[in-house]
Amino acid sequence: MVEKSRTLVLTRGFVLGALLAVGALLTAVGAAQQTPSAASIQVDKVRDNLYVLRGGGPSGNTAAFITAKGVTLVDTKLPGWGRPILEKLKEITEKPVTTIINTHTHFDHVGGNPEFPATVEVVAHENTAALMKEMRPVTGGPAQPDVFKGGTGPGLPKRTFKDRLTLGTGPERIELRYFGRAHTGGDAWIIFPALRAMHTGDAFGTKIVPIIDANNGGSGVEYPKTLARAAALTNIDTLIGGHSATTLTMADLKTYGEFIGEFVQTVQAAKKAGKTIDDVVNTWKVSERFLKEGYVTPEAYEKLARQPMSARVRANAEVIWSETK
Ligand SMILES: [Zn+2]
């Protein structure tokens, strides 16, 4: 009995610790860990039938696309936030959730999946579907909780795609695209063509140094190339970032690709010049150009993530270093 409750306490302590750490890593909002509740979710209307549900944790941004048959959600926040999302949706629509699209495998984006009815169809990129069964640790970050019970629990994707998938028709059409490795190895880009809007997941979370999660298939060298392919899309003018507090633009996406491209080049040049990862970490700074565009400064990053930005820069430099011959 004592042994049992002790295990429970340890497990809860571990999960909470992991939540705090990964939340701090993945988010740019950086609020303290919240108790799940509908009241803590903010609803922003992007279009008449497209909303962003912000907050929750710190969690990823959830999009809600209202169609005649029901609601398609993009991402479901941290574990425990699925039911609050359902409750909050009642303020917007009486329609049921029919579909969940997950942008990638991180648990601040897929954590609420198991709390939705089994009738809800879950869709993801094929690599993400495979990774969700494992919930591997995040590169440079902590372990992820086993949201899907080793790949046997509810809420896993049953429908997957490789390069593209179309859901719905006419004004309710949704396009899922894969442009290559970036934040993870299964980043889906979710386009609402009639609304000229796109959810970018954490491939473009917000204007901050990204996590390059090589352990979940992410790539530093491929990251800017992947963003350039996404930025070449036309007929889109509004972006919902994985963690951004406001909507973003295609110009922001292009700039973000250049921001990461510049970092990749810096790391590769250092390696070729016989320098070390320490040299990169000690000398790299967010360029003036990007600071002017509202990029998160090291000081702001430290406040949000409760760790120096150099820790993420080091993790990213190590990924790019190992990818560079
Ligand atoms: Zn992520």
mmCIF file of C-alpha atoms and ligand atoms in Angstrom:
data_model
loop_
_atom_site.group_PDB
_atom_site.id
_atom_site.type_symbol
_atom_site.label_atom_id
_atom_site.label_comp_id
_atom_site.label_asym_id
_atom_site.label_seq_id
_atom_site.Cartn_x
_atom_site.Cartn_y
_atom_site.Cartn_z
ATOM 1 C CA MET A 1 0.000 0.000 0.000
ATOM 2 C CA VAL A 2 2.760 2.401 1.066
ATOM 3 C CA GLU A 3 4.857 1.204 -1.837
ATOM 4 C CA LYS A 4 1.975 1.758 -4.232
ATOM 5 C CA SER A 5 1.195 5.316 -3.172
ATOM 6 C CA ARG A 6 4.879 6.159 -3.234
ATOM 7 C CA THR A 7 5.098 4.997 -6.828
ATOM 8 C CA LEU A 8 2.074 7.118 -7.642
ATOM 9 C CA VAL A 9 3.647 10.181 -6.063
ATOM 10 C CA LEU A 10 6.919 9.579 -7.897
ATOM 11 C CA THR A 11 5.148 9.074 -11.194
ATOM 12 C CA ARG A 12 3.065 12.209 -10.758
ATOM 13 C CA GLY A 13 6.136 14.159 -9.737
ATOM 14 C CA PHE A 14 7.981 12.940 -12.791
ATOM 15 C CA VAL A 15 5.140 13.707 -15.171
ATOM 16 C CA LEU A 16 4.686 17.195 -13.709
ATOM 17 C CA GLY A 17 8.414 17.830 -13.943
ATOM 18 C CA ALA A 18 8.436 16.666 -17.548
ATOM 19 C CA LEU A 19 5.418 18.838 -18.323
ATOM 20 C CA LEU A 20 7.051 21.920 -16.860
ATOM 21 C CA ALA A 21 10.326 21.292 -18.592
ATOM 22 C CA VAL A 22 8.936 20.484 -22.006
ATOM 23 C CA GLY A 23 6.338 23.233 -21.729
ATOM 24 C CA ALA A 24 9.103 25.679 -21.038
ATOM 25 C CA LEU A 25 11.066 24.290 -23.954
ATOM 26 C CA LEU A 26 8.298 24.225 -26.487
ATOM 27 C CA THR A 27 6.451 27.364 -25.697
ATOM 28 C CA ALA A 28 7.060 31.014 -26.225
ATOM 29 C CA VAL A 29 4.159 31.906 -23.982
ATOM 30 C CA GLY A 30 5.922 30.535 -20.940
ATOM 31 C CA ALA A 31 3.198 30.840 -18.328
ATOM 32 C CA ALA A 32 3.451 28.584 -15.304
ATOM 33 C CA GLN A 33 1.810 25.192 -15.710
ATOM 34 C CA GLN A 34 -1.955 25.662 -15.460
ATOM 35 C CA THR A 35 -4.597 23.340 -14.108
ATOM 36 C CA PRO A 36 -6.677 22.234 -17.113
ATOM 37 C CA SER A 37 -9.907 24.222 -17.390
ATOM 38 C CA ALA A 38 -12.031 25.719 -20.161
ATOM 39 C CA ALA A 39 -11.764 29.099 -18.435
ATOM 40 C CA SER A 40 -7.999 29.124 -19.093
ATOM 41 C CA ILE A 41 -8.496 28.776 -22.861
ATOM 42 C CA GLN A 42 -8.706 31.965 -24.933
ATOM 43 C CA VAL A 43 -10.659 31.871 -28.191
ATOM 44 C CA ASP A 44 -9.547 34.070 -31.093
ATOM 45 C CA LYS A 45 -11.621 34.244 -34.257
ATOM 46 C CA VAL A 46 -9.462 34.066 -37.383
ATOM 47 C CA ARG A 47 -12.383 33.737 -39.842
ATOM 48 C CA ASP A 48 -16.139 33.182 -39.400
ATOM 49 C CA ASN A 49 -15.539 29.409 -39.248
ATOM 50 C CA LEU A 50 -11.909 29.213 -38.074
ATOM 51 C CA TYR A 51 -10.828 29.838 -34.492
ATOM 52 C CA VAL A 52 -7.627 29.541 -32.492
ATOM 53 C CA LEU A 53 -7.874 28.160 -28.970
ATOM 54 C CA ARG A 54 -4.846 29.531 -27.154
ATOM 55 C CA GLY A 55 -3.362 28.773 -23.768
ATOM 56 C CA GLY A 56 -3.600 25.555 -21.880
ATOM 57 C CA GLY A 57 -0.552 24.732 -20.175
ATOM 58 C CA PRO A 58 1.716 26.162 -21.860
ATOM 59 C CA SER A 59 0.420 24.201 -24.851
ATOM 60 C CA GLY A 60 0.409 24.426 -28.616
ATOM 61 C CA ASN A 61 -2.264 26.478 -30.379
ATOM 62 C CA THR A 62 -5.387 24.494 -31.265
ATOM 63 C CA ALA A 63 -7.292 25.466 -34.419
ATOM 64 C CA ALA A 64 -11.028 24.743 -34.738
ATOM 65 C CA PHE A 65 -12.497 24.631 -38.256
ATOM 66 C CA ILE A 66 -16.297 24.501 -38.206
ATOM 67 C CA THR A 67 -17.940 22.629 -41.075
ATOM 68 C CA ALA A 68 -21.551 21.590 -41.749
ATOM 69 C CA LYS A 69 -20.937 18.110 -40.306
ATOM 70 C CA GLY A 70 -18.775 19.036 -37.365
ATOM 71 C CA VAL A 71 -15.529 20.445 -36.072
ATOM 72 C CA THR A 72 -12.040 19.605 -37.301
ATOM 73 C CA LEU A 73 -9.379 20.373 -34.696
ATOM 74 C CA VAL A 74 -5.704 20.892 -35.343
ATOM 75 C CA ASP A 75 -3.762 19.723 -32.243
ATOM 76 C CA THR A 76 -5.109 19.006 -28.757
ATOM 77 C CA LYS A 77 -2.660 20.581 -26.265
ATOM 78 C CA LEU A 78 -1.074 18.920 -23.218
ATOM 79 C CA PRO A 79 -2.568 15.837 -21.530
ATOM 80 C CA GLY A 80 -5.632 16.870 -19.544
ATOM 81 C CA TRP A 81 -6.671 19.636 -21.932
ATOM 82 C CA GLY A 82 -8.851 17.540 -24.285
ATOM 83 C CA ARG A 83 -11.984 17.859 -22.138
ATOM 84 C CA PRO A 84 -11.496 21.605 -21.533
ATOM 85 C CA ILE A 85 -11.168 22.041 -25.313
ATOM 86 C CA LEU A 86 -14.482 20.196 -25.800
ATOM 87 C CA GLU A 87 -16.121 22.345 -23.143
ATOM 88 C CA LYS A 88 -14.762 25.586 -24.589
ATOM 89 C CA LEU A 89 -15.943 24.624 -28.095
ATOM 90 C CA LYS A 90 -19.538 24.733 -26.819
ATOM 91 C CA GLU A 91 -19.179 28.523 -26.677
ATOM 92 C CA ILE A 92 -18.531 28.511 -30.437
ATOM 93 C CA THR A 93 -20.673 25.698 -31.857
ATOM 94 C CA GLU A 94 -23.035 22.885 -30.931
ATOM 95 C CA LYS A 95 -21.471 20.622 -33.556
ATOM 96 C CA PRO A 96 -19.435 17.594 -32.487
ATOM 97 C CA VAL A 97 -15.727 17.155 -33.090
ATOM 98 C CA THR A 98 -15.388 14.762 -36.040
ATOM 99 C CA THR A 99 -11.697 15.028 -36.860
ATOM 100 C CA ILE A 100 -8.373 15.752 -35.139
ATOM 101 C CA ILE A 101 -5.321 16.597 -37.208
ATOM 102 C CA ASN A 102 -2.011 16.447 -35.334
ATOM 103 C CA THR A 103 0.808 18.623 -36.698
ATOM 104 C CA HIS A 104 3.578 16.595 -35.031
ATOM 105 C CA THR A 105 4.358 14.180 -32.218
ATOM 106 C CA HIS A 106 5.101 16.541 -29.291
ATOM 107 C CA PHE A 107 2.858 16.016 -26.320
ATOM 108 C CA ASP A 108 1.860 19.667 -25.987
ATOM 109 C CA HIS A 109 0.125 19.107 -29.369
ATOM 110 C CA VAL A 110 -1.201 15.535 -29.109
ATOM 111 C CA GLY A 111 -1.690 15.228 -25.343
ATOM 112 C CA GLY A 112 -5.473 15.783 -25.339
ATOM 113 C CA ASN A 113 -6.183 13.180 -28.058
ATOM 114 C CA PRO A 114 -7.192 10.318 -25.712
ATOM 115 C CA GLU A 115 -9.915 12.463 -24.104
ATOM 116 C CA PHE A 116 -11.988 12.678 -27.304
ATOM 117 C CA PRO A 117 -14.669 10.127 -28.263
ATOM 118 C CA ALA A 118 -13.444 7.060 -30.148
ATOM 119 C CA THR A 119 -15.596 8.123 -33.127
ATOM 120 C CA VAL A 120 -13.266 11.070 -33.819
ATOM 121 C CA GLU A 121 -10.962 10.377 -36.760
ATOM 122 C CA VAL A 122 -7.328 11.237 -35.985
ATOM 123 C CA VAL A 123 -5.118 12.163 -38.944
ATOM 124 C CA ALA A 124 -1.362 12.771 -39.063
ATOM 125 C CA HIS A 125 1.691 12.419 -41.262
ATOM 126 C CA GLU A 126 2.813 8.776 -41.439
ATOM 127 C CA ASN A 127 6.070 9.534 -39.594
ATOM 128 C CA THR A 128 4.191 11.333 -36.822
ATOM 129 C CA ALA A 129 1.740 8.435 -36.517
ATOM 130 C CA ALA A 130 4.687 6.076 -35.977
ATOM 131 C CA LEU A 131 6.434 8.452 -33.535
ATOM 132 C CA MET A 132 3.258 8.912 -31.458
ATOM 133 C CA LYS A 133 3.403 5.205 -30.604
ATOM 134 C CA GLU A 134 6.838 5.760 -29.033
ATOM 135 C CA MET A 135 6.749 9.337 -27.647
ATOM 136 C CA ARG A 136 10.532 9.513 -27.673
ATOM 137 C CA PRO A 137 12.391 12.149 -25.598
ATOM 138 C CA VAL A 138 12.790 15.561 -27.234
ATOM 139 C CA THR A 139 16.337 16.424 -28.371
ATOM 140 C CA GLY A 140 17.822 18.870 -25.875
ATOM 141 C CA GLY A 141 14.748 18.396 -23.714
ATOM 142 C CA PRO A 142 13.140 15.957 -21.331
ATOM 143 C CA ALA A 143 11.290 12.674 -21.778
ATOM 144 C CA GLN A 144 7.726 12.861 -23.082
ATOM 145 C CA PRO A 145 4.981 11.149 -21.071
ATOM 146 C CA ASP A 146 3.609 7.971 -22.608
ATOM 147 C CA VAL A 147 0.364 9.584 -23.797
ATOM 148 C CA PHE A 148 -0.680 6.581 -25.914
ATOM 149 C CA LYS A 149 0.392 3.766 -23.589
ATOM 150 C CA GLY A 150 3.175 2.419 -25.744
ATOM 151 C CA GLY A 151 1.155 2.705 -28.927
ATOM 152 C CA THR A 152 -1.883 0.793 -27.704
ATOM 153 C CA GLY A 153 -4.007 3.530 -26.123
ATOM 154 C CA PRO A 154 -6.835 5.616 -27.594
ATOM 155 C CA GLY A 155 -6.291 8.739 -29.690
ATOM 156 C CA LEU A 156 -3.680 7.454 -32.132
ATOM 157 C CA PRO A 157 -3.990 8.360 -35.844
ATOM 158 C CA LYS A 158 -5.764 5.802 -38.007
ATOM 159 C CA ARG A 159 -5.493 7.848 -41.181
ATOM 160 C CA THR A 160 -2.064 8.957 -42.427
ATOM 161 C CA PHE A 161 -0.487 10.599 -45.464
ATOM 162 C CA LYS A 162 2.935 10.824 -47.077
ATOM 163 C CA ASP A 163 3.105 13.996 -49.213
ATOM 164 C CA ARG A 164 -0.442 15.358 -49.307
ATOM 165 C CA LEU A 165 -3.992 14.559 -48.311
ATOM 166 C CA THR A 166 -7.273 16.332 -49.045
ATOM 167 C CA LEU A 167 -10.124 16.256 -46.524
ATOM 168 C CA GLY A 168 -13.573 17.641 -47.395
ATOM 169 C CA THR A 169 -14.667 19.511 -50.492
ATOM 170 C CA GLY A 170 -15.546 23.002 -51.673
ATOM 171 C CA PRO A 171 -15.245 25.731 -49.049
ATOM 172 C CA GLU A 172 -14.715 23.022 -46.407
ATOM 173 C CA ARG A 173 -11.674 21.523 -48.112
ATOM 174 C CA ILE A 174 -8.552 21.043 -45.986
ATOM 175 C CA GLU A 175 -5.158 20.313 -47.541
ATOM 176 C CA LEU A 176 -2.518 18.498 -45.495
ATOM 177 C CA ARG A 177 0.990 18.848 -46.871
ATOM 178 C CA TYR A 178 4.414 17.508 -45.953
ATOM 179 C CA PHE A 179 7.420 19.513 -47.129
ATOM 180 C CA GLY A 180 10.225 17.569 -45.432
ATOM 181 C CA ARG A 181 12.038 17.418 -42.113
ATOM 182 C CA ALA A 182 12.214 20.479 -39.870
ATOM 183 C CA HIS A 183 11.105 20.672 -36.194
ATOM 184 C CA THR A 184 10.472 16.885 -36.330
ATOM 185 C CA GLY A 185 10.426 14.277 -39.065
ATOM 186 C CA GLY A 186 6.650 14.448 -39.506
ATOM 187 C CA ASP A 187 5.652 18.132 -39.552
ATOM 188 C CA ALA A 188 2.267 18.533 -41.267
ATOM 189 C CA TRP A 189 1.159 21.868 -42.742
ATOM 190 C CA ILE A 190 -2.612 22.308 -42.552
ATOM 191 C CA ILE A 191 -4.132 24.559 -45.219
ATOM 192 C CA PHE A 192 -7.678 25.939 -45.325
ATOM 193 C CA PRO A 193 -7.724 27.080 -48.981
ATOM 194 C CA ALA A 194 -11.073 28.886 -48.928
ATOM 195 C CA LEU A 195 -9.907 30.891 -45.924
ATOM 196 C CA ARG A 196 -6.377 31.572 -47.231
ATOM 197 C CA ALA A 197 -5.144 30.313 -43.853
ATOM 198 C CA MET A 198 -2.633 27.695 -42.671
ATOM 199 C CA HIS A 199 -1.658 26.113 -39.350
ATOM 200 C CA THR A 200 2.123 25.775 -39.378
ATOM 201 C CA GLY A 201 2.574 23.651 -36.249
ATOM 202 C CA ASP A 202 5.948 24.074 -34.570
ATOM 203 C CA ALA A 203 7.831 24.083 -37.882
ATOM 204 C CA PHE A 204 7.036 27.785 -37.450
ATOM 205 C CA GLY A 205 5.988 27.953 -33.796
ATOM 206 C CA THR A 206 6.765 31.643 -33.339
ATOM 207 C CA LYS A 207 9.679 34.063 -33.826
ATOM 208 C CA ILE A 208 12.130 32.174 -31.631
ATOM 209 C CA VAL A 209 15.072 29.785 -31.916
ATOM 210 C CA PRO A 210 13.312 26.501 -32.710
ATOM 211 C CA ILE A 211 13.719 23.088 -31.195
ATOM 212 C CA ILE A 212 15.328 20.855 -33.794
ATOM 213 C CA ASP A 213 14.165 17.504 -32.484
ATOM 214 C CA ALA A 214 16.527 15.099 -34.236
ATOM 215 C CA ASN A 215 15.447 12.322 -31.874
ATOM 216 C CA ASN A 216 11.984 12.601 -33.454
ATOM 217 C CA GLY A 217 13.286 12.920 -37.008
ATOM 218 C CA GLY A 218 13.926 16.690 -37.107
ATOM 219 C CA SER A 219 16.795 18.155 -39.141
ATOM 220 C CA GLY A 220 18.725 21.421 -38.936
ATOM 221 C CA VAL A 221 20.197 21.172 -42.425
ATOM 222 C CA GLU A 222 16.811 20.379 -43.979
ATOM 223 C CA TYR A 223 14.853 22.876 -41.835
ATOM 224 C CA PRO A 224 15.378 26.014 -43.985
ATOM 225 C CA LYS A 225 14.767 24.040 -47.203
ATOM 226 C CA THR A 226 11.498 22.712 -45.809
ATOM 227 C CA LEU A 227 10.412 26.217 -44.768
ATOM 228 C CA ALA A 228 11.295 27.574 -48.217
ATOM 229 C CA ARG A 229 9.001 24.980 -49.822
ATOM 230 C CA ALA A 230 6.164 25.980 -47.492
ATOM 231 C CA ALA A 231 6.842 29.689 -48.041
ATOM 232 C CA ALA A 232 6.490 29.140 -51.810
ATOM 233 C CA LEU A 233 2.781 28.338 -51.360
ATOM 234 C CA THR A 234 0.488 30.937 -52.854
ATOM 235 C CA ASN A 235 -3.002 32.125 -51.934
ATOM 236 C CA ILE A 236 -2.345 32.052 -48.195
ATOM 237 C CA ASP A 237 -2.149 35.197 -46.109
ATOM 238 C CA THR A 238 -2.847 34.153 -42.512
ATOM 239 C CA LEU A 239 -0.723 31.713 -40.504
ATOM 240 C CA ILE A 240 -1.517 30.135 -37.151
ATOM 241 C CA GLY A 241 1.865 29.385 -35.554
ATOM 242 C CA GLY A 242 2.249 26.440 -33.200
ATOM 243 C CA HIS A 243 2.793 28.785 -30.248
ATOM 244 C CA SER A 244 2.420 32.337 -31.557
ATOM 245 C CA ALA A 245 0.246 34.741 -29.574
ATOM 246 C CA THR A 246 -1.039 36.382 -32.782
ATOM 247 C CA THR A 247 -1.461 35.251 -36.374
ATOM 248 C CA LEU A 248 1.591 35.420 -38.635
ATOM 249 C CA THR A 249 2.134 36.125 -42.350
ATOM 250 C CA MET A 250 3.801 34.351 -45.258
ATOM 251 C CA ALA A 251 6.479 37.087 -45.141
ATOM 252 C CA ASP A 252 7.117 36.064 -41.508
ATOM 253 C CA LEU A 253 7.508 32.447 -42.644
ATOM 254 C CA LYS A 254 10.018 33.410 -45.324
ATOM 255 C CA THR A 255 12.002 35.437 -42.774
ATOM 256 C CA TYR A 256 11.916 32.532 -40.317
ATOM 257 C CA GLY A 257 13.461 30.289 -42.982
ATOM 258 C CA GLU A 258 16.224 32.857 -43.446
ATOM 259 C CA PHE A 259 16.729 33.068 -39.676
ATOM 260 C CA ILE A 260 17.262 29.325 -39.407
ATOM 261 C CA GLY A 261 19.265 29.240 -42.651
ATOM 262 C CA GLU A 262 21.667 31.819 -41.257
ATOM 263 C CA PHE A 263 22.170 29.720 -38.109
ATOM 264 C CA VAL A 264 22.781 26.543 -40.136
ATOM 265 C CA GLN A 265 25.388 28.346 -42.226
ATOM 266 C CA THR A 266 27.086 29.725 -39.102
ATOM 267 C CA VAL A 267 27.397 26.249 -37.591
ATOM 268 C CA GLN A 268 28.584 24.664 -40.827
ATOM 269 C CA ALA A 269 31.154 27.417 -41.433
ATOM 270 C CA ALA A 270 32.467 26.985 -37.880
ATOM 271 C CA LYS A 271 32.901 23.248 -38.369
ATOM 272 C CA LYS A 272 34.685 23.707 -41.691
ATOM 273 C CA ALA A 273 36.970 26.347 -40.130
ATOM 274 C CA GLY A 274 38.040 23.875 -37.422
ATOM 275 C CA LYS A 275 36.202 25.684 -34.637
ATOM 276 C CA THR A 276 34.119 24.017 -31.903
ATOM 277 C CA ILE A 277 30.480 23.913 -30.853
ATOM 278 C CA ASP A 278 31.528 26.000 -27.843
ATOM 279 C CA ASP A 279 32.790 28.675 -30.256
ATOM 280 C CA VAL A 280 29.344 28.771 -31.904
ATOM 281 C CA VAL A 281 27.491 28.910 -28.591
ATOM 282 C CA ASN A 282 29.774 31.670 -27.263
ATOM 283 C CA THR A 283 29.598 33.908 -30.323
ATOM 284 C CA TRP A 284 26.190 33.406 -31.999
ATOM 285 C CA LYS A 285 23.592 36.124 -31.490
ATOM 286 C CA VAL A 286 20.162 36.928 -32.903
ATOM 287 C CA SER A 287 21.012 39.374 -35.726
ATOM 288 C CA GLU A 288 19.826 42.963 -35.520
ATOM 289 C CA ARG A 289 17.678 42.333 -38.590
ATOM 290 C CA PHE A 290 15.659 39.657 -36.793
ATOM 291 C CA LEU A 291 15.454 41.555 -33.505
ATOM 292 C CA LYS A 292 13.812 44.373 -35.481
ATOM 293 C CA GLU A 293 11.250 41.829 -36.690
ATOM 294 C CA GLY A 294 10.257 40.938 -33.134
ATOM 295 C CA TYR A 295 12.425 37.849 -32.592
ATOM 296 C CA VAL A 296 12.796 36.713 -28.986
ATOM 297 C CA THR A 297 15.976 38.054 -27.372
ATOM 298 C CA PRO A 298 18.174 35.872 -25.108
ATOM 299 C CA GLU A 299 16.885 37.836 -22.103
ATOM 300 C CA ALA A 300 13.256 37.297 -23.050
ATOM 301 C CA TYR A 301 13.949 33.667 -23.879
ATOM 302 C CA GLU A 302 15.481 33.116 -20.465
ATOM 303 C CA LYS A 303 12.386 34.511 -18.762
ATOM 304 C CA LEU A 304 10.048 32.360 -20.852
ATOM 305 C CA ALA A 305 11.944 29.102 -20.833
ATOM 306 C CA ARG A 306 13.707 29.500 -17.475
ATOM 307 C CA GLN A 307 16.951 28.413 -19.091
ATOM 308 C CA PRO A 308 19.559 30.359 -21.070
ATOM 309 C CA MET A 309 18.986 30.482 -24.818
ATOM 310 C CA SER A 310 22.504 29.074 -25.152
ATOM 311 C CA ALA A 311 21.177 25.660 -24.066
ATOM 312 C CA ARG A 312 18.876 25.499 -27.085
ATOM 313 C CA VAL A 313 21.537 26.993 -29.360
ATOM 314 C CA ARG A 314 23.939 24.277 -28.203
ATOM 315 C CA ALA A 315 21.424 21.479 -28.800
ATOM 316 C CA ASN A 316 20.699 22.833 -32.282
ATOM 317 C CA ALA A 317 24.381 23.319 -33.094
ATOM 318 C CA GLU A 318 25.035 19.697 -32.078
ATOM 319 C CA VAL A 319 22.298 18.473 -34.440
ATOM 320 C CA ILE A 320 23.618 20.516 -37.376
ATOM 321 C CA TRP A 321 27.229 19.574 -36.533
ATOM 322 C CA SER A 322 26.423 15.880 -36.717
ATOM 323 C CA GLU A 323 24.551 16.395 -40.008
ATOM 324 C CA THR A 324 27.525 18.208 -41.582
ATOM 325 C CA LYS A 325 30.221 16.086 -43.205
HETATM 326 ZN ZN ZN B 1 6.857 20.786 -31.019
#
